[in-house]
């Protein structure tokens, strides 16, 4: 599968392979994290979330990993499909802070 | 269940004009937040309202303002538009806090000419 160790703005992946998208967050007080998918002309769509008392959470074809020691978040997409082509954002939230802080986004392109 | 509805979807304005954007949250959601999305700055938080009270504000000039009505619908206003205000303006609603049902609308694409 395709993976990136550091955040890169783009990721090209072969259909059927696994994808890994990385994100570094800045606020050590953040205790809630979300991954969003944004397709052209649409708003961000919720994929999966994780709270700081967990280090892994799985959904349908997606897994989020959280490493609080190095303030790193990753999204793994299994068996990537053409419909997974989009921009992916990570976002963080800290207690009593009524907003999300977003990462720069990674554009994923799936090759047939 | 209807999602977050933003109107209008597209808007073209001239520099110096003002604009008002509208957001209707998911039924039952009392928190509404606004974000600006541009290619250069990404997604930036503007402000958040809950039960007609602003609870948080981002680092934007005073030309950007908002309000929330008793039915939880929200509007944001930008006065004296600048070219740099061209962006996708996104609204998100939730029951109360971010970690409880936070859902985005499709946005309003504002172009300032």
Coordinates of C-alpha atoms in Angstrom, one line a residue:
Chain A
X1 CA 0.0 0.0 0.0
X2 CA 0.9 3.6 -0.3
X3 CA 2.0 5.5 2.8
X4 CA 3.6 8.8 3.8
X5 CA 5.7 9.2 6.9
X6 CA 5.3 12.9 7.0
X7 CA 2.3 15.0 5.9
X8 CA 2.4 15.5 2.1
X9 CA -0.2 17.5 0.2
X10 CA -0.9 14.8 -2.4
X11 CA -1.1 11.0 -2.4
X12 CA -1.5 8.9 -5.5
X13 CA -2.6 5.3 -4.8
X14 CA -3.4 2.3 -7.0
X15 CA -7.0 1.1 -6.8
X16 CA -7.2 -1.8 -4.4
X17 CA -4.2 -0.8 -2.4
X18 CA -4.2 0.5 1.2
X19 CA -3.7 4.2 1.8
X20 CA -2.2 5.9 4.8
X21 CA -2.6 9.6 5.4
X22 CA -0.6 11.3 8.2
X23 CA -1.3 14.4 10.2
X24 CA 0.6 16.2 13.0
X25 CA -1.4 18.2 15.5
X26 CA -0.1 21.1 17.5
X27 CA -2.1 21.4 20.7
X28 CA -1.1 18.9 23.5
X29 CA -4.4 19.8 25.2
X30 CA -6.5 18.5 22.3
X31 CA -8.6 15.5 23.3
X32 CA -10.8 14.9 20.3
X33 CA -9.8 14.3 16.7
X34 CA -11.8 13.9 13.5
X35 CA -11.0 12.9 9.9
X36 CA -13.0 14.6 7.2
X37 CA -13.3 13.9 3.5
X38 CA -14.1 16.7 1.1
X39 CA -15.1 16.2 -2.5
X40 CA -15.2 18.9 -5.1
X41 CA -18.1 21.3 -4.5
X42 CA -19.1 19.8 -1.2
X43 CA -18.5 20.5 2.5
X44 CA -16.3 18.3 4.6
X45 CA -17.9 14.9 5.3
X46 CA -17.3 13.1 8.6
X47 CA -15.2 9.8 8.2
X48 CA -14.2 8.8 11.7
X49 CA -13.3 10.3 15.1
X50 CA -11.2 9.3 18.1
X51 CA -10.9 10.6 21.6
X52 CA -7.6 10.9 23.4
X53 CA -8.3 8.0 25.8
X54 CA -7.9 5.7 22.8
X55 CA -5.1 5.0 20.4
X56 CA -6.9 3.2 17.7
X57 CA -10.5 3.1 16.3
X58 CA -11.8 1.2 13.3
X59 CA -14.7 1.9 11.0
X60 CA -15.8 0.5 7.7
X61 CA -12.6 0.2 5.7
X62 CA -11.0 3.0 7.7
X63 CA -8.8 3.0 10.8
X64 CA -7.6 6.0 12.8
X65 CA -4.4 5.8 14.9
X66 CA -3.5 8.3 17.5
X67 CA 0.0 8.8 19.0
X68 CA -0.2 11.4 21.7
X69 CA 3.4 11.1 22.5
X70 CA 4.5 12.6 19.2
X71 CA 1.1 14.3 18.5
X72 CA 0.5 12.3 15.4
X73 CA -2.7 11.1 13.8
X74 CA -3.1 8.8 10.8
X75 CA -6.0 7.6 8.7
X76 CA -5.7 4.2 7.0
X77 CA -8.0 3.4 4.1
X78 CA -8.2 -0.3 3.2
X79 CA -8.7 -1.4 -0.5
X80 CA -8.9 2.1 -1.8
X81 CA -11.6 2.7 -4.4
X82 CA -12.1 5.4 -7.0
X83 CA -14.8 7.0 -4.8
X84 CA -12.1 7.6 -2.2
X85 CA -10.5 10.3 -4.4
X86 CA -10.9 13.5 -2.4
X87 CA -9.2 15.9 0.0
X88 CA -8.7 14.5 3.5
X89 CA -8.4 16.8 6.5
X90 CA -7.6 16.0 10.1
X91 CA -9.0 18.3 12.8
X92 CA -8.5 18.6 16.5
X93 CA -10.5 20.0 19.4
X94 CA -9.6 20.8 23.0
X95 CA -11.8 20.9 26.0
X96 CA -14.1 23.9 26.3
X97 CA -13.0 25.1 22.9
X98 CA -16.0 25.4 20.6
X99 CA -14.1 25.0 17.4
X100 CA -12.1 22.6 15.2
X101 CA -8.5 23.4 14.1
X102 CA -7.8 21.8 10.8
X103 CA -4.7 20.5 9.2
X104 CA -3.6 21.4 5.7
X105 CA -5.3 18.6 3.9
X106 CA -4.1 15.7 1.6
X107 CA -5.4 15.3 -1.9
X108 CA -5.8 11.6 -2.6
X109 CA -6.0 10.4 -6.2
X110 CA -6.9 6.8 -6.9
X111 CA -5.4 5.3 -10.1
X112 CA -7.4 2.7 -12.0
Chain B
X1 CA -33.4 14.1 8.5
X2 CA -32.3 17.2 6.6
X3 CA -28.7 18.2 6.8
X4 CA -27.2 21.7 7.3
X5 CA -28.5 24.0 4.7
X6 CA -26.6 27.0 3.5
X7 CA -27.9 29.7 1.2
X8 CA -27.1 30.9 -1.3
X9 CA -24.7 28.4 -2.9
X10 CA -22.9 30.9 -5.0
X11 CA -22.5 34.6 -4.8
X12 CA -20.6 37.3 -6.8
X13 CA -20.1 40.6 -5.2
X14 CA -18.1 43.8 -5.9
X15 CA -15.3 45.1 -3.7
X16 CA -16.8 47.5 -1.1
X17 CA -20.2 45.8 -1.0
X18 CA -21.5 43.8 1.9
X19 CA -22.9 40.3 2.0
X20 CA -25.1 38.1 4.2
X21 CA -24.9 34.4 4.2
X22 CA -27.4 32.1 5.9
X23 CA -27.2 28.7 7.6
X24 CA -30.0 26.5 8.8
X25 CA -28.7 23.8 11.2
X26 CA -29.9 20.2 11.6
X27 CA -33.1 20.1 13.5
X28 CA -32.4 20.0 17.2
X29 CA -28.9 21.4 16.9
X30 CA -28.3 24.5 18.9
X31 CA -24.7 25.2 18.0
X32 CA -23.7 26.8 14.7
X33 CA -20.1 27.5 13.6
X34 CA -18.7 29.3 10.6
X35 CA -15.4 28.6 8.7
X36 CA -13.7 30.2 5.8
X37 CA -11.9 27.9 3.3
X38 CA -9.3 29.3 0.9
X39 CA -6.6 27.5 -1.1
X40 CA -3.9 29.4 0.7
X41 CA -5.1 29.4 4.3
X42 CA -7.2 26.2 4.4
X43 CA -10.1 26.0 6.8
X44 CA -10.1 28.8 9.3
X45 CA -12.6 29.2 12.2
X46 CA -14.7 32.4 12.2
X47 CA -17.1 32.1 15.1
X48 CA -19.5 29.9 17.0
X49 CA -22.9 30.5 18.4
X50 CA -25.0 28.6 20.9
X51 CA -28.5 29.7 22.0
X52 CA -28.0 33.1 20.3
X53 CA -24.7 33.7 22.2
X54 CA -21.3 33.9 20.6
X55 CA -19.0 31.5 22.6
X56 CA -15.9 31.7 20.4
X57 CA -14.4 33.9 17.8
X58 CA -11.5 33.4 15.4
X59 CA -8.9 35.8 14.3
X60 CA -10.7 37.8 11.7
X61 CA -11.2 41.5 11.3
X62 CA -14.4 43.2 12.6
X63 CA -15.8 43.3 9.1
X64 CA -16.8 39.7 9.7
X65 CA -19.8 39.4 12.0
X66 CA -22.5 36.9 12.8
X67 CA -25.6 36.2 14.7
X68 CA -27.9 33.4 15.7
X69 CA -31.7 33.5 15.9
X70 CA -34.0 31.9 18.5
X71 CA -34.7 29.0 16.0
X72 CA -30.9 28.4 15.9
X73 CA -30.6 29.6 12.3
X74 CA -27.5 31.7 11.8
X75 CA -26.3 34.5 9.5
X76 CA -22.9 35.9 8.9
X77 CA -22.2 39.2 7.4
X78 CA -19.1 40.6 5.7
X79 CA -18.9 44.3 5.2
X80 CA -16.7 46.3 2.9
X81 CA -15.7 43.3 0.9
X82 CA -12.1 42.8 -0.3
X83 CA -10.8 40.6 -3.1
X84 CA -9.2 38.4 -0.4
X85 CA -12.6 37.6 1.1
X86 CA -13.3 35.3 -1.9
X87 CA -13.7 31.9 -0.4
X88 CA -15.9 29.0 0.4
X89 CA -17.8 29.8 3.6
X90 CA -18.8 26.7 5.5
X91 CA -21.3 26.3 8.3
X92 CA -21.3 23.4 10.8
X93 CA -23.9 22.6 13.4
X94 CA -24.0 20.3 16.5
X95 CA -26.1 19.6 19.5
X96 CA -23.7 21.5 21.8
X97 CA -20.0 20.7 21.6
X98 CA -17.8 19.8 18.7
X99 CA -17.7 16.1 19.8
X100 CA -21.4 15.7 19.5
X101 CA -22.8 15.4 16.0
X102 CA -20.7 18.1 14.3
X103 CA -21.9 18.3 10.6
X104 CA -21.0 20.6 7.8
X105 CA -23.1 22.1 5.1
X106 CA -22.1 22.3 1.5
X107 CA -21.0 26.0 1.8
X108 CA -21.5 29.3 0.0
X109 CA -18.9 30.1 -2.6
X110 CA -18.3 33.9 -2.5
X111 CA -16.4 35.6 -5.3
X112 CA -15.5 39.2 -4.9
X113 CA -14.6 41.1 -8.1

